[in-house]
Short mmCIF file of C-alpha atoms in Angstrom, two decimals:
data_model
loop_
_atom_site.label_atom_id
_atom_site.label_comp_id
_atom_site.label_asym_id
_atom_site.label_seq_id
_atom_site.Cartn_x
_atom_site.Cartn_y
_atom_site.Cartn_z
CA MET Z 1 -1.43 -100.45 19.60
CA ASN Z 2 -2.33 -101.04 16.10
CA GLY Z 3 -3.12 -98.15 13.70
CA LYS Z 4 -6.98 -98.38 13.72
CA THR Z 5 -7.07 -97.90 17.69
CA HIS Z 6 -4.65 -95.06 17.36
CA ARG Z 7 -6.79 -93.28 14.78
CA GLN Z 8 -9.82 -93.81 16.85
CA ARG Z 9 -8.06 -92.15 19.85
CA LEU Z 10 -7.00 -89.35 17.87
CA TRP Z 11 -10.30 -88.68 16.04
CA ARG Z 12 -12.57 -89.97 18.65
CA TRP Z 13 -14.92 -86.79 18.42
CA ARG Z 14 -15.54 -87.59 14.83
CA SER Z 15 -17.75 -90.55 15.54
CA ASN Z 16 -19.36 -89.16 18.66
CA PRO Z 17 -23.20 -89.13 18.36
CA LEU Z 18 -23.38 -85.86 20.32
CA ARG Z 19 -21.01 -83.97 18.18
CA ARG Z 20 -22.46 -81.01 16.42
CA HIS Z 21 -21.23 -79.10 13.36
CA GLU Z 22 -20.32 -76.29 15.53
CA ASP Z 23 -17.94 -78.65 17.59
CA VAL Z 24 -16.05 -79.55 14.46
CA VAL Z 25 -15.88 -75.84 13.48
CA GLU Z 26 -14.52 -74.98 16.94
CA ALA Z 27 -11.90 -77.81 16.83
CA TRP Z 28 -10.52 -76.46 13.51
CA ILE Z 29 -10.57 -72.75 14.81
CA VAL Z 30 -8.42 -73.74 17.76
CA LEU Z 31 -6.16 -75.76 15.54
CA VAL Z 32 -5.67 -72.86 13.26
CA MET Z 33 -5.25 -70.41 16.04
CA TRP Z 34 -2.38 -72.57 17.39
CA LEU Z 35 -0.88 -72.91 13.99
CA VAL Z 36 -0.88 -69.24 13.59
CA ILE Z 37 0.48 -68.58 17.09
CA LEU Z 38 3.29 -71.13 16.81
CA VAL Z 39 4.42 -70.96 13.05
CA GLY Z 40 3.17 -67.29 12.31
CA GLY Z 41 4.73 -66.04 15.52
CA ALA Z 42 8.11 -67.57 14.84
CA ILE Z 43 7.85 -65.97 11.37
CA VAL Z 44 6.83 -62.57 12.59
CA TRP Z 45 9.47 -62.64 15.39
CA THR Z 46 12.37 -63.64 12.99
CA VAL Z 47 11.30 -61.05 10.11
CA THR Z 48 10.86 -58.26 12.67
CA ALA Z 49 14.08 -58.94 14.64
CA ARG Z 50 16.17 -59.05 11.31
CA ALA Z 51 14.53 -55.84 10.07
CA ALA Z 52 15.27 -54.09 13.17
CA ASP Z 53 18.86 -55.41 13.37
CA GLU Z 54 19.42 -54.21 9.75
CA GLU Z 55 18.07 -50.82 10.67
CA PHE Z 56 20.38 -50.45 13.62
CA ALA Z 57 23.42 -51.63 11.37
CA ARG Z 58 22.51 -48.86 8.95
CA GLU Z 59 22.29 -46.44 11.85
CA ARG Z 60 25.81 -47.41 13.12
CA ALA Z 61 27.10 -47.24 9.59
CA ASP Z 62 25.69 -43.71 8.86
CA ARG Z 63 26.58 -42.01 12.18
CA HIS Z 64 30.09 -40.93 13.40
CA ALA Z 65 31.65 -39.33 16.20
CA VAL Z 66 32.97 -35.75 16.06
CA SER Z 67 35.02 -33.72 18.51
CA ALA Z 68 33.15 -30.59 19.40
CA VAL Z 69 33.82 -27.65 21.84
CA LEU Z 70 31.28 -26.80 24.44
CA LEU Z 71 29.98 -23.18 24.16
CA THR Z 72 27.82 -23.10 27.31
CA ASP Z 73 28.40 -24.44 30.88
CA THR Z 74 26.40 -27.67 31.80
CA LEU Z 75 26.02 -27.27 35.65
CA LEU Z 76 22.72 -29.05 35.82
CA ASP Z 77 22.64 -31.78 38.24
CA THR Z 78 21.50 -34.45 35.79
CA ASN Z 79 23.14 -37.23 33.74
CA ARG Z 80 23.06 -35.36 30.28
CA ALA Z 81 22.22 -31.71 29.82
CA PRO Z 82 21.35 -29.71 26.62
CA ALA Z 83 24.23 -27.42 25.55
CA LYS Z 84 25.47 -25.32 22.66
CA VAL Z 85 28.45 -26.82 20.73
CA ARG Z 86 30.67 -26.03 17.74
CA TRP Z 87 32.36 -28.54 15.51
CA THR Z 88 34.21 -28.63 12.24
CA ALA Z 89 32.74 -30.85 9.60
CA ALA Z 90 34.82 -33.10 7.38
CA ASP Z 91 34.60 -30.47 4.57
CA GLY Z 92 36.05 -27.87 6.80
CA THR Z 93 32.76 -25.87 7.72
CA ILE Z 94 32.16 -24.79 11.17
CA HIS Z 95 28.69 -25.83 12.60
CA THR Z 96 26.95 -24.75 15.80
CA ASP Z 97 24.05 -26.57 17.38
CA ARG Z 98 22.38 -27.62 20.59
CA THR Z 99 22.76 -31.09 21.77
CA GLY Z 100 22.76 -33.39 24.91
CA VAL Z 101 26.31 -33.68 26.46
CA PRO Z 102 27.54 -34.89 29.87
CA ALA Z 103 26.49 -32.75 32.86
CA GLY Z 104 28.85 -30.79 34.97
CA LEU Z 105 31.15 -29.42 32.10
CA THR Z 106 32.14 -25.85 31.78
CA SER Z 107 32.31 -23.71 28.42
CA GLY Z 108 35.43 -24.62 26.39
CA ALA Z 109 35.55 -28.22 27.23
CA THR Z 110 35.83 -30.88 24.41
CA VAL Z 111 33.08 -33.33 24.02
CA THR Z 112 32.37 -36.06 21.44
CA VAL Z 113 29.01 -35.55 19.66
CA TRP Z 114 27.42 -37.70 16.95
CA GLN Z 115 26.74 -36.63 13.30
CA ASP Z 116 24.63 -38.32 10.83
CA GLY Z 117 25.51 -38.63 7.06
CA THR Z 118 23.87 -35.39 6.25
CA GLY Z 119 25.85 -33.37 8.75
CA HIS Z 120 23.27 -32.91 11.36
CA LEU Z 121 23.71 -33.89 15.07
CA THR Z 122 22.00 -36.88 16.16
CA THR Z 123 22.13 -39.39 19.04
CA GLU Z 124 24.73 -42.01 19.37
CA PRO Z 125 23.96 -45.08 17.47
CA THR Z 126 22.95 -48.23 19.29
CA SER Z 127 25.86 -50.57 19.99
CA GLY Z 128 26.00 -54.15 18.45
CA ALA Z 129 24.97 -56.03 21.58
CA GLU Z 130 22.20 -53.47 22.55
CA ALA Z 131 20.96 -53.56 18.93
CA ARG Z 132 20.62 -57.33 18.97
CA ALA Z 133 18.86 -57.25 22.30
CA GLU Z 134 16.42 -54.55 21.18
CA ALA Z 135 15.86 -56.36 17.86
CA LEU Z 136 14.84 -59.41 19.81
CA LEU Z 137 12.63 -57.46 21.93
CA PHE Z 138 10.95 -55.88 18.86
CA GLY Z 139 10.43 -59.29 17.37
CA GLY Z 140 9.01 -60.67 20.63
CA ALA Z 141 6.58 -57.61 20.83
CA ALA Z 142 5.63 -58.37 17.20
CA ALA Z 143 4.93 -62.05 17.99
CA ALA Z 144 3.03 -61.23 21.12
CA ALA Z 145 0.86 -58.85 19.08
CA LEU Z 146 0.25 -61.62 16.44
CA THR Z 147 -0.59 -64.09 19.36
CA GLY Z 148 -3.06 -61.62 20.99
CA LEU Z 149 -4.66 -60.93 17.62
CA ALA Z 150 -5.04 -64.74 16.83
CA TYR Z 151 -6.26 -65.60 20.44
CA GLY Z 152 -8.86 -62.58 20.27
CA THR Z 153 -10.19 -63.57 16.84
CA ALA Z 154 -10.45 -67.27 17.79
CA ALA Z 155 -12.15 -66.16 21.05
CA LEU Z 156 -14.68 -64.15 19.19
CA ALA Z 157 -15.35 -66.84 16.78
CA ARG Z 158 -15.88 -69.49 19.60
CA ARG Z 159 -18.16 -67.05 21.50
CA ARG Z 160 -20.39 -66.85 18.39
CA LEU Z 161 -20.31 -70.59 17.99
CA ASP Z 162 -21.28 -70.80 21.75
CA ARG Z 163 -24.30 -68.52 21.22
CA GLN Z 164 -25.48 -70.63 18.25
CA ARG Z 165 -25.20 -73.77 20.35
CA TYR Z 166 -27.20 -72.06 23.10
CA GLU Z 167 -29.86 -71.16 20.78
CA GLN Z 168 -30.02 -74.61 19.31
CA TRP Z 169 -30.13 -76.14 22.71
CA GLY Z 170 -32.93 -73.74 23.63
CA ALA Z 171 -34.89 -74.78 20.59
CA GLU Z 172 -34.42 -78.44 21.38
CA TRP Z 173 -35.45 -78.16 24.90
CA ASP Z 174 -38.50 -76.27 23.82
CA ALA Z 175 -39.56 -79.11 21.46
CA ALA Z 176 -38.69 -81.93 23.97
CA GLY Z 177 -39.97 -80.29 27.12
CA PRO Z 178 -43.72 -80.79 26.49
CA ARG Z 179 -43.38 -84.40 25.78
CA TRP Z 180 -41.95 -84.93 29.40
CA ASP Z 181 -44.82 -83.12 31.07
CA HIS Z 182 -47.16 -85.90 30.48
CA LYS Z 183 -47.83 -88.07 33.27
CA THR Z 184 -47.55 -91.99 32.82
CA GLY Z 185 -50.08 -94.31 33.88
#
């Protein structure tokens, strides 16, 4: 196949006598939409996943495990239960607070709690594997949101083009219709 035939196949709509300006605009809208979905989606996914992964890494670096003594019983029939605990901070001060601990423990038991860089109790940081999985999910959700936005925007633009085409076709039928009503012969 020579270059001219190949170009004619790729750009056949360019020389179509029935082609309207709205058809060309619609083709460009669809092309831009797919570029935004593919290229923009990949970029948004990557940037969001990296940002989430960095945040999880900061969280793991800031939080550390502390041994604490349970001050109340946790006899609830659940996986984790709120309880009052006491621990000694790195500077030697004694702290008391409420946090979630494994259920079924009695007062005086030793539990592991998590403390942030400011000395406040917090949740256990996300592990490396879980953080990577969650970062990928966040990235995927961001890419899906961009895809929905691009598709919705293109659909609205195409709907407006369709309305313009329908109006133009109606006007053309109104102009051509009376000429067809005449009987020949």
